Coordinates of C-alpha atoms in Angstrom, one line a residue:
M129 CA -70.0 -54.6 -149.7
R130 CA -70.7 -52.8 -146.7
D131 CA -67.5 -50.4 -146.4
D132 CA -68.2 -49.8 -142.6
P133 CA -69.2 -52.8 -140.9
S134 CA -69.2 -52.0 -136.8
F135 CA -70.6 -54.1 -135.2
V136 CA -72.1 -51.2 -133.1
E137 CA -73.5 -49.3 -135.8
Q138 CA -75.3 -52.7 -136.9
I139 CA -76.9 -53.3 -133.2
H140 CA -76.8 -50.2 -131.3
R141 CA -75.6 -47.1 -132.1
D142 CA -75.4 -45.4 -128.9
L143 CA -72.9 -47.8 -127.2
Q144 CA -70.2 -46.3 -128.3
D145 CA -67.4 -47.4 -126.9
V146 CA -67.6 -51.3 -127.9
Q147 CA -64.5 -52.3 -130.2
W148 CA -64.2 -55.7 -132.4
P149 CA -60.9 -55.7 -132.7
A150 CA -61.2 -58.0 -135.7
P151 CA -64.1 -56.1 -137.8
E152 CA -61.4 -52.7 -137.2
E153 CA -58.8 -54.3 -139.5
I154 CA -61.7 -55.1 -141.8
R155 CA -63.3 -51.5 -141.7
S156 CA -59.4 -50.4 -142.5
R157 CA -59.7 -52.5 -145.6
A158 CA -62.7 -51.2 -146.5
R159 CA -61.3 -47.8 -146.4
R160 CA -58.0 -48.4 -148.6
R161 CA -60.4 -50.6 -151.2
S162 CA -63.0 -47.5 -151.7
R163 CA -60.1 -44.8 -151.7
R164 CA -57.8 -47.0 -154.3
R165 CA -58.5 -45.5 -157.9
I166 CA -57.7 -47.3 -161.2
V167 CA -56.7 -44.4 -163.4
V168 CA -55.8 -46.2 -166.0
A169 CA -59.0 -47.8 -166.9
T170 CA -60.0 -45.7 -169.5
A171 CA -57.2 -45.8 -171.3
V172 CA -57.6 -49.7 -171.1
L173 CA -61.1 -50.0 -171.8
T174 CA -60.7 -47.7 -175.0
L175 CA -57.6 -49.8 -176.0
V176 CA -60.3 -53.1 -175.8
G177 CA -63.1 -50.8 -177.6
A178 CA -60.3 -50.4 -180.4
S179 CA -59.1 -54.1 -180.4
A180 CA -63.0 -55.2 -180.7
V181 CA -63.3 -53.1 -183.4
A182 CA -59.8 -54.0 -184.9
V183 CA -61.0 -57.4 -185.5
A184 CA -64.8 -57.2 -186.4
A185 CA -63.5 -55.4 -189.9
P186 CA -64.3 -57.6 -192.6
R187 CA -61.9 -58.2 -194.9
Q188 CA -61.7 -58.0 -198.4
S189 CA -63.7 -61.3 -200.0
S190 CA -65.0 -62.2 -203.0
A191 CA -67.4 -64.5 -200.7
P192 CA -70.8 -63.5 -200.1
A193 CA -71.2 -61.7 -196.9
L194 CA -72.0 -63.3 -193.8
P195 CA -74.6 -61.8 -191.1
A196 CA -72.5 -60.0 -188.8
A197 CA -72.3 -61.6 -185.4
A198 CA -73.5 -59.1 -182.5
P199 CA -70.7 -57.0 -180.7
T200 CA -69.6 -58.3 -177.5
R201 CA -69.1 -55.4 -175.0
H202 CA -66.4 -55.1 -172.8
E203 CA -67.0 -51.1 -171.2
I204 CA -69.4 -50.7 -168.1
S205 CA -71.5 -47.4 -169.7
T206 CA -72.9 -45.3 -167.4
D207 CA -76.6 -45.7 -168.3
A208 CA -76.5 -49.4 -167.3
L209 CA -76.5 -48.8 -163.1
L210 CA -79.0 -47.6 -161.7
Q211 CA -80.7 -44.3 -163.0
P212 CA -82.0 -41.5 -160.1
S213 CA -85.8 -42.2 -161.0
D214 CA -85.6 -45.8 -160.5
L215 CA -84.8 -45.1 -156.4
P216 CA -88.3 -44.5 -154.3
Q217 CA -87.1 -40.7 -152.9
P218 CA -85.2 -38.4 -154.5
V219 CA -81.6 -38.2 -154.2
D220 CA -79.0 -35.4 -154.0
V221 CA -75.7 -36.7 -154.3
Q222 CA -74.2 -39.9 -156.3
L223 CA -70.8 -40.7 -156.0
S224 CA -69.3 -43.2 -158.7
Q225 CA -65.9 -44.9 -159.5
S226 CA -64.6 -47.6 -161.1
G227 CA -61.9 -50.1 -161.6
L228 CA -60.2 -53.0 -162.4
G229 CA -59.7 -57.2 -161.2
E230 CA -61.6 -56.2 -158.6
M231 CA -62.8 -58.9 -155.7
I232 CA -66.9 -59.0 -155.6
R233 CA -67.1 -59.3 -151.6
L234 CA -70.5 -59.4 -151.2
D235 CA -69.7 -58.5 -147.6
E236 CA -67.0 -57.6 -145.0
I237 CA -68.4 -59.7 -142.4
L238 CA -69.5 -62.5 -144.4
G239 CA -65.7 -62.6 -145.2
Y240 CA -65.2 -62.2 -142.0
C241 CA -66.6 -65.1 -140.7
R242 CA -65.4 -67.5 -143.3
T243 CA -61.7 -66.4 -142.4
S244 CA -62.5 -66.5 -138.5
Q245 CA -63.0 -69.9 -138.7
G246 CA -60.1 -70.9 -141.6
F247 CA -62.4 -70.9 -144.6
S248 CA -61.3 -68.3 -147.6
E249 CA -63.6 -65.3 -147.9
G250 CA -64.9 -67.1 -150.9
W251 CA -64.8 -64.1 -153.4
Q252 CA -64.5 -63.6 -157.4
P253 CA -62.8 -61.7 -159.0
S254 CA -64.2 -59.1 -161.5
I255 CA -62.9 -58.1 -164.9
L256 CA -63.5 -54.3 -164.5
S257 CA -66.1 -53.0 -162.5
R258 CA -68.7 -50.0 -161.2
S259 CA -70.0 -48.5 -158.2
Q260 CA -71.8 -45.6 -156.5
T261 CA -73.8 -44.1 -154.0
F262 CA -77.0 -42.0 -154.3
V263 CA -77.2 -40.0 -150.8
P264 CA -80.7 -39.0 -150.4
K265 CA -81.8 -34.6 -150.0
R266 CA -82.2 -34.9 -146.3
A267 CA -78.6 -36.3 -145.8
P268 CA -75.4 -34.5 -145.9
A269 CA -72.5 -35.4 -148.4
I270 CA -71.0 -37.9 -147.5
Q271 CA -66.9 -38.9 -148.6
T272 CA -66.8 -42.8 -149.1
R273 CA -69.3 -45.2 -150.5
G274 CA -71.5 -47.3 -148.3
E275 CA -73.0 -44.6 -146.2
G276 CA -75.5 -43.2 -148.4
D277 CA -79.4 -44.6 -148.5
V278 CA -78.4 -46.9 -152.1
T279 CA -75.2 -48.7 -152.8
Q280 CA -74.9 -50.2 -156.6
E281 CA -71.6 -51.9 -157.7
L282 CA -71.7 -53.6 -160.6
F283 CA -69.3 -56.2 -162.0
R284 CA -68.7 -57.7 -165.4
L285 CA -67.2 -61.3 -165.2
V286 CA -66.0 -64.6 -166.7
P287 CA -69.7 -65.7 -168.1
E288 CA -68.9 -69.1 -166.6
A289 CA -68.1 -67.1 -163.0
A290 CA -71.1 -65.2 -163.1
T291 CA -72.8 -68.6 -163.5
Q292 CA -70.8 -70.1 -160.5
L293 CA -71.1 -66.8 -158.1
F294 CA -75.2 -67.6 -157.3
T295 CA -74.6 -71.9 -158.0
G296 CA -72.2 -71.4 -155.0
L297 CA -74.2 -69.1 -152.3
D298 CA -75.3 -71.8 -150.1
D299 CA -71.6 -73.2 -150.3
L300 CA -70.6 -69.5 -149.5
I301 CA -72.9 -69.2 -146.6
A302 CA -72.6 -72.3 -145.3
P303 CA -69.9 -71.5 -142.1
C304 CA -71.9 -68.7 -141.2
A305 CA -75.4 -70.0 -140.8
E306 CA -75.1 -69.5 -137.2
W307 CA -71.8 -67.7 -136.0
R308 CA -70.9 -66.1 -132.9
S309 CA -68.6 -63.4 -132.7
V310 CA -66.4 -62.4 -129.3
G311 CA -65.3 -58.9 -129.1
Q312 CA -65.3 -56.5 -126.3
M313 CA -67.3 -53.9 -124.7
D314 CA -66.0 -50.9 -122.2
T315 CA -68.9 -49.6 -120.5
A316 CA -68.0 -46.8 -117.5
G317 CA -64.6 -47.8 -117.1
V318 CA -65.6 -51.5 -117.2
T319 CA -64.5 -54.1 -120.2
R320 CA -67.2 -56.9 -120.7
T321 CA -66.7 -59.8 -122.8
V322 CA -69.8 -59.7 -125.3
F323 CA -71.0 -61.7 -128.3
V324 CA -73.2 -60.6 -131.5
V325 CA -74.8 -64.1 -133.2
H326 CA -75.2 -63.6 -136.6
R327 CA -77.4 -66.2 -138.9
W328 CA -76.8 -65.7 -142.7
A329 CA -79.6 -67.3 -145.1
V330 CA -80.5 -67.1 -149.0
T331 CA -84.1 -65.3 -148.6
Q332 CA -85.0 -65.3 -151.7
R333 CA -84.2 -66.1 -155.6
G334 CA -85.0 -66.2 -159.6
F335 CA -86.3 -62.8 -159.3
A336 CA -84.4 -60.7 -161.8
G337 CA -82.8 -60.9 -164.8
D338 CA -81.1 -64.4 -165.2
D339 CA -80.6 -65.1 -161.6
A340 CA -81.1 -63.2 -158.2
A341 CA -80.9 -63.1 -154.8
I342 CA -81.5 -61.5 -151.5
L343 CA -78.7 -62.5 -148.3
Q344 CA -79.5 -61.5 -145.0
D345 CA -77.8 -61.4 -141.7
S346 CA -80.3 -61.4 -138.9
L347 CA -77.9 -60.7 -136.0
T348 CA -78.6 -60.7 -132.3
A349 CA -78.2 -57.8 -129.7
V350 CA -75.0 -57.5 -127.9
T351 CA -75.7 -59.6 -125.6
D352 CA -72.7 -60.3 -122.2
L353 CA -71.4 -63.8 -122.3
E354 CA -70.8 -64.3 -118.7
T355 CA -74.3 -63.1 -117.9
G356 CA -76.6 -64.0 -121.1
Q357 CA -77.9 -60.5 -120.5
K358 CA -79.2 -58.4 -124.0
D359 CA -78.2 -55.1 -124.8
G360 CA -81.9 -53.9 -126.4
D361 CA -83.4 -55.7 -128.7
D362 CA -82.4 -57.5 -131.8
P363 CA -81.7 -54.9 -134.2
A364 CA -83.4 -55.1 -138.4
P365 CA -82.2 -58.4 -140.4
L366 CA -79.2 -56.7 -142.4
R367 CA -79.8 -57.4 -146.6
L368 CA -77.7 -57.4 -149.9
A369 CA -79.6 -58.6 -153.5
V370 CA -77.3 -59.8 -155.8
V371 CA -78.7 -59.8 -159.7
R372 CA -77.5 -61.0 -162.6
V373 CA -77.4 -60.7 -166.2
G374 CA -75.6 -62.2 -168.6
D375 CA -72.0 -61.9 -167.3
L376 CA -73.1 -59.4 -165.6
V377 CA -73.4 -59.6 -161.9
S378 CA -75.1 -56.2 -159.6
V379 CA -74.8 -55.9 -155.9
L380 CA -77.5 -53.9 -154.2
R381 CA -78.0 -52.3 -150.9
L382 CA -80.4 -49.8 -148.6
G383 CA -79.9 -48.2 -145.7
Y384 CA -80.7 -48.7 -142.5
D385 CA -84.7 -48.1 -143.3
G386 CA -85.1 -50.6 -146.0
T387 CA -87.5 -53.8 -146.8
E388 CA -86.8 -56.7 -148.4
S389 CA -89.5 -55.6 -151.2
E390 CA -87.5 -52.6 -151.5
L391 CA -84.2 -53.8 -152.1
R392 CA -86.3 -56.5 -154.3
Q393 CA -87.8 -54.1 -156.5
L394 CA -84.2 -52.5 -156.6
A395 CA -82.9 -55.4 -158.1
V396 CA -85.7 -55.8 -160.4
A397 CA -85.0 -52.5 -162.3
A398 CA -80.9 -52.6 -161.8
A399 CA -81.6 -55.5 -163.8
A400 CA -83.3 -54.0 -166.3
R401 CA -80.9 -51.4 -166.7
M402 CA -78.0 -53.5 -166.9
C403 CA -79.6 -55.1 -170.6
V404 CA -77.6 -52.2 -172.3
A405 CA -74.5 -53.7 -171.2
A406 CA -74.6 -57.4 -171.0
N407 CA -73.4 -60.3 -173.1
P408 CA -75.2 -62.0 -174.6
A409 CA -77.4 -59.0 -175.0
C410 CA -81.0 -58.9 -173.8

């Protein structure tokens, strides 16, 4: 999820006075979510692992032993995440956190698009998750997720929910296939009503893991509602990749300069890493 979904930063970085009231609410919620650390995750996962061992312990019996079933994986280990060697450039900082019961918020702007039209956000809950941010060596250290070159969120779901997430993608983005968001912009003391048009689409499918998709938001430049005049050229599309391996789902994003081809390659690498923690095993 992009944790700082300011239209101004996405569209026209030098427009410092743009104010988008509704996305500000999204930004505040995303910051609160980024700061929330679930410190009991390790203890809970330890208990889950102990329970699994107890169930798997064989009972004393004179009957012939049956072949042991593959153990169910519970915790998401760090080696199931992307590693620095998977990235196309050297990284200097890697920030990570874990959580329980997190919602799989594919994109905050997509969620706002839906709720502004009377729909639910449409997010699915996870059982547990890990997330990380890689920062390139050229960038200073950052404090929150979503500001680096590569961000990854990895979720464990109920298997049926993991599958449904992909079968429901078209319905999820349908209300936002062409959505106009209106806001106020102050320039030199003059307030104007402006808008941005977002066009959400699934541009690629099935290229990695058990399932995969690239979602793209093609948006226009800030446009004056009264005159129809645009402030500059349309920005590059914003993209995210979603990939599933078994009961694991990973959401991946690149920085502003990332291409669709690079994002796809990253999703393929993520799918290979996810195998070590997926149910069923790869």
